[in-house]
JSON list of C-alpha atoms in Angstrom, two decimals:
[
{"chain": "B", "resi": 143, "resn": "UNK", "atom": "CA", "xyz": [94.73, 133.26, 103.83]},
{"chain": "B", "resi": 144, "resn": "UNK", "atom": "CA", "xyz": [95.28, 129.60, 103.04]},
{"chain": "B", "resi": 145, "resn": "UNK", "atom": "CA", "xyz": [98.14, 128.67, 100.81]},
{"chain": "B", "resi": 146, "resn": "UNK", "atom": "CA", "xyz": [97.18, 125.39, 99.12]},
{"chain": "B", "resi": 147, "resn": "UNK", "atom": "CA", "xyz": [99.95, 122.82, 98.24]},
{"chain": "B", "resi": 148, "resn": "UNK", "atom": "CA", "xyz": [98.51, 119.38, 98.26]},
{"chain": "B", "resi": 149, "resn": "UNK", "atom": "CA", "xyz": [95.87, 120.67, 100.79]},
{"chain": "B", "resi": 150, "resn": "UNK", "atom": "CA", "xyz": [98.63, 122.20, 103.35]},
{"chain": "B", "resi": 151, "resn": "UNK", "atom": "CA", "xyz": [98.28, 125.60, 104.84]},
{"chain": "B", "resi": 152, "resn": "UNK", "atom": "CA", "xyz": [101.15, 127.89, 105.23]},
{"chain": "B", "resi": 153, "resn": "UNK", "atom": "CA", "xyz": [101.51, 127.16, 108.90]},
{"chain": "B", "resi": 154, "resn": "UNK", "atom": "CA", "xyz": [101.69, 123.45, 108.15]},
{"chain": "B", "resi": 155, "resn": "UNK", "atom": "CA", "xyz": [104.30, 123.98, 105.49]},
{"chain": "B", "resi": 156, "resn": "UNK", "atom": "CA", "xyz": [106.39, 126.22, 107.71]},
{"chain": "B", "resi": 157, "resn": "UNK", "atom": "CA", "xyz": [106.05, 123.55, 110.54]},
{"chain": "B", "resi": 158, "resn": "UNK", "atom": "CA", "xyz": [107.55, 120.68, 107.99]},
{"chain": "B", "resi": 159, "resn": "UNK", "atom": "CA", "xyz": [110.49, 123.18, 106.94]},
{"chain": "B", "resi": 160, "resn": "UNK", "atom": "CA", "xyz": [111.24, 123.80, 110.58]},
{"chain": "B", "resi": 161, "resn": "UNK", "atom": "CA", "xyz": [111.34, 119.97, 111.26]},
{"chain": "B", "resi": 162, "resn": "UNK", "atom": "CA", "xyz": [113.36, 119.39, 108.17]},
{"chain": "B", "resi": 163, "resn": "UNK", "atom": "CA", "xyz": [116.01, 122.13, 109.50]},
{"chain": "B", "resi": 164, "resn": "UNK", "atom": "CA", "xyz": [115.98, 120.55, 112.78]},
{"chain": "B", "resi": 165, "resn": "UNK", "atom": "CA", "xyz": [116.51, 116.94, 111.70]},
{"chain": "B", "resi": 166, "resn": "UNK", "atom": "CA", "xyz": [119.12, 117.54, 108.65]},
{"chain": "B", "resi": 167, "resn": "UNK", "atom": "CA", "xyz": [120.50, 120.78, 109.49]},
{"chain": "B", "resi": 168, "resn": "UNK", "atom": "CA", "xyz": [120.82, 123.98, 107.13]},
{"chain": "B", "resi": 169, "resn": "UNK", "atom": "CA", "xyz": [123.76, 122.33, 105.21]},
{"chain": "B", "resi": 170, "resn": "UNK", "atom": "CA", "xyz": [121.76, 119.39, 103.90]},
{"chain": "B", "resi": 171, "resn": "UNK", "atom": "CA", "xyz": [118.74, 121.45, 102.79]},
{"chain": "B", "resi": 172, "resn": "UNK", "atom": "CA", "xyz": [119.95, 122.33, 99.28]},
{"chain": "B", "resi": 173, "resn": "UNK", "atom": "CA", "xyz": [121.08, 118.57, 98.61]},
{"chain": "B", "resi": 174, "resn": "UNK", "atom": "CA", "xyz": [117.56, 117.58, 99.72]},
{"chain": "B", "resi": 175, "resn": "UNK", "atom": "CA", "xyz": [115.70, 120.10, 97.66]},
{"chain": "B", "resi": 176, "resn": "UNK", "atom": "CA", "xyz": [117.79, 119.14, 94.44]},
{"chain": "B", "resi": 177, "resn": "UNK", "atom": "CA", "xyz": [117.01, 115.50, 95.23]},
{"chain": "B", "resi": 178, "resn": "UNK", "atom": "CA", "xyz": [113.22, 116.26, 95.58]},
{"chain": "B", "resi": 179, "resn": "UNK", "atom": "CA", "xyz": [113.23, 118.45, 92.36]},
{"chain": "B", "resi": 180, "resn": "UNK", "atom": "CA", "xyz": [114.98, 115.69, 90.31]},
{"chain": "B", "resi": 181, "resn": "UNK", "atom": "CA", "xyz": [112.49, 113.04, 91.72]},
{"chain": "B", "resi": 182, "resn": "UNK", "atom": "CA", "xyz": [109.40, 115.12, 90.84]},
{"chain": "B", "resi": 183, "resn": "UNK", "atom": "CA", "xyz": [111.00, 116.04, 87.46]},
{"chain": "B", "resi": 184, "resn": "UNK", "atom": "CA", "xyz": [111.40, 112.20, 86.94]},
{"chain": "B", "resi": 185, "resn": "UNK", "atom": "CA", "xyz": [107.92, 111.49, 87.93]},
{"chain": "B", "resi": 186, "resn": "UNK", "atom": "CA", "xyz": [106.59, 114.13, 85.51]},
{"chain": "B", "resi": 187, "resn": "UNK", "atom": "CA", "xyz": [108.76, 112.63, 82.65]},
{"chain": "B", "resi": 188, "resn": "UNK", "atom": "CA", "xyz": [107.55, 109.06, 83.40]},
{"chain": "B", "resi": 189, "resn": "UNK", "atom": "CA", "xyz": [103.77, 110.31, 83.45]},
{"chain": "B", "resi": 190, "resn": "UNK", "atom": "CA", "xyz": [104.32, 111.89, 80.11]},
{"chain": "B", "resi": 191, "resn": "UNK", "atom": "CA", "xyz": [105.98, 108.75, 78.58]},
{"chain": "B", "resi": 192, "resn": "UNK", "atom": "CA", "xyz": [103.09, 106.64, 79.93]},
{"chain": "B", "resi": 193, "resn": "UNK", "atom": "CA", "xyz": [100.49, 109.05, 78.37]},
{"chain": "B", "resi": 194, "resn": "UNK", "atom": "CA", "xyz": [102.36, 109.11, 75.01]},
{"chain": "B", "resi": 195, "resn": "UNK", "atom": "CA", "xyz": [102.59, 105.19, 74.93]},
{"chain": "B", "resi": 196, "resn": "UNK", "atom": "CA", "xyz": [98.76, 104.98, 75.73]},
{"chain": "B", "resi": 197, "resn": "UNK", "atom": "CA", "xyz": [97.95, 107.46, 73.11]},
{"chain": "B", "resi": 198, "resn": "UNK", "atom": "CA", "xyz": [100.09, 105.77, 70.62]},
{"chain": "B", "resi": 199, "resn": "UNK", "atom": "CA", "xyz": [98.60, 102.24, 71.40]},
{"chain": "B", "resi": 200, "resn": "UNK", "atom": "CA", "xyz": [94.97, 103.62, 71.10]},
{"chain": "B", "resi": 201, "resn": "UNK", "atom": "CA", "xyz": [95.90, 105.17, 67.79]},
{"chain": "B", "resi": 202, "resn": "UNK", "atom": "CA", "xyz": [97.32, 101.93, 66.60]},
{"chain": "B", "resi": 203, "resn": "UNK", "atom": "CA", "xyz": [94.11, 100.12, 67.52]},
{"chain": "B", "resi": 204, "resn": "UNK", "atom": "CA", "xyz": [91.96, 102.70, 65.95]},
{"chain": "B", "resi": 205, "resn": "UNK", "atom": "CA", "xyz": [94.04, 102.34, 62.48]},
{"chain": "B", "resi": 206, "resn": "UNK", "atom": "CA", "xyz": [93.67, 98.52, 62.95]},
{"chain": "B", "resi": 207, "resn": "UNK", "atom": "CA", "xyz": [90.05, 98.79, 63.35]},
{"chain": "B", "resi": 208, "resn": "UNK", "atom": "CA", "xyz": [89.61, 101.14, 60.43]},
{"chain": "B", "resi": 209, "resn": "UNK", "atom": "CA", "xyz": [91.67, 99.13, 58.20]},
{"chain": "B", "resi": 210, "resn": "UNK", "atom": "CA", "xyz": [89.65, 95.88, 58.99]},
{"chain": "B", "resi": 211, "resn": "UNK", "atom": "CA", "xyz": [86.35, 97.77, 58.22]},
{"chain": "B", "resi": 212, "resn": "UNK", "atom": "CA", "xyz": [87.86, 99.18, 55.00]},
{"chain": "B", "resi": 213, "resn": "UNK", "atom": "CA", "xyz": [88.86, 95.58, 54.08]},
{"chain": "B", "resi": 214, "resn": "UNK", "atom": "CA", "xyz": [85.46, 94.30, 54.79]},
{"chain": "B", "resi": 215, "resn": "UNK", "atom": "CA", "xyz": [83.72, 97.00, 52.84]},
{"chain": "B", "resi": 216, "resn": "UNK", "atom": "CA", "xyz": [86.06, 96.07, 49.88]},
{"chain": "B", "resi": 217, "resn": "UNK", "atom": "CA", "xyz": [85.32, 92.56, 50.13]},
{"chain": "B", "resi": 218, "resn": "UNK", "atom": "CA", "xyz": [81.54, 93.47, 49.97]},
{"chain": "B", "resi": 219, "resn": "UNK", "atom": "CA", "xyz": [81.93, 95.44, 46.85]},
{"chain": "B", "resi": 220, "resn": "UNK", "atom": "CA", "xyz": [84.13, 92.79, 44.95]},
{"chain": "B", "resi": 221, "resn": "UNK", "atom": "CA", "xyz": [81.95, 89.89, 45.79]},
{"chain": "B", "resi": 222, "resn": "UNK", "atom": "CA", "xyz": [80.20, 89.73, 42.66]},
{"chain": "B", "resi": 223, "resn": "UNK", "atom": "CA", "xyz": [78.03, 86.50, 41.95]},
{"chain": "B", "resi": 224, "resn": "UNK", "atom": "CA", "xyz": [79.10, 84.88, 38.97]},
{"chain": "B", "resi": 225, "resn": "UNK", "atom": "CA", "xyz": [76.74, 84.46, 36.10]},
{"chain": "B", "resi": 226, "resn": "UNK", "atom": "CA", "xyz": [76.92, 81.92, 33.21]},
{"chain": "B", "resi": 227, "resn": "UNK", "atom": "CA", "xyz": [78.89, 84.36, 31.13]},
{"chain": "B", "resi": 228, "resn": "UNK", "atom": "CA", "xyz": [81.63, 85.02, 33.83]},
{"chain": "B", "resi": 229, "resn": "UNK", "atom": "CA", "xyz": [81.78, 81.27, 34.51]},
{"chain": "B", "resi": 230, "resn": "UNK", "atom": "CA", "xyz": [82.48, 80.70, 30.90]},
{"chain": "B", "resi": 231, "resn": "UNK", "atom": "CA", "xyz": [85.26, 83.37, 30.62]},
{"chain": "B", "resi": 232, "resn": "UNK", "atom": "CA", "xyz": [86.81, 81.92, 33.72]},
{"chain": "B", "resi": 233, "resn": "UNK", "atom": "CA", "xyz": [87.19, 78.27, 32.12]}
]
């Protein structure tokens, strides 16, 4: 059975954990794990913030486009050609 985590198998993960134990020692492992967890959490929050900003900007652009379309349709509806009577009334 293959445990997939970034396309690493269980044996490969065990090898990496063993290498970390040999290089840093067992006393540093909790500190490294906390730092890695904090880093991953920060990355998740940053990506969520980026998605939120992209969606907010897309919504703003969509609102501006709809407002311009509405203004254009209102200009067409209120653009009534002046007749002789309306010209006299406006003088």
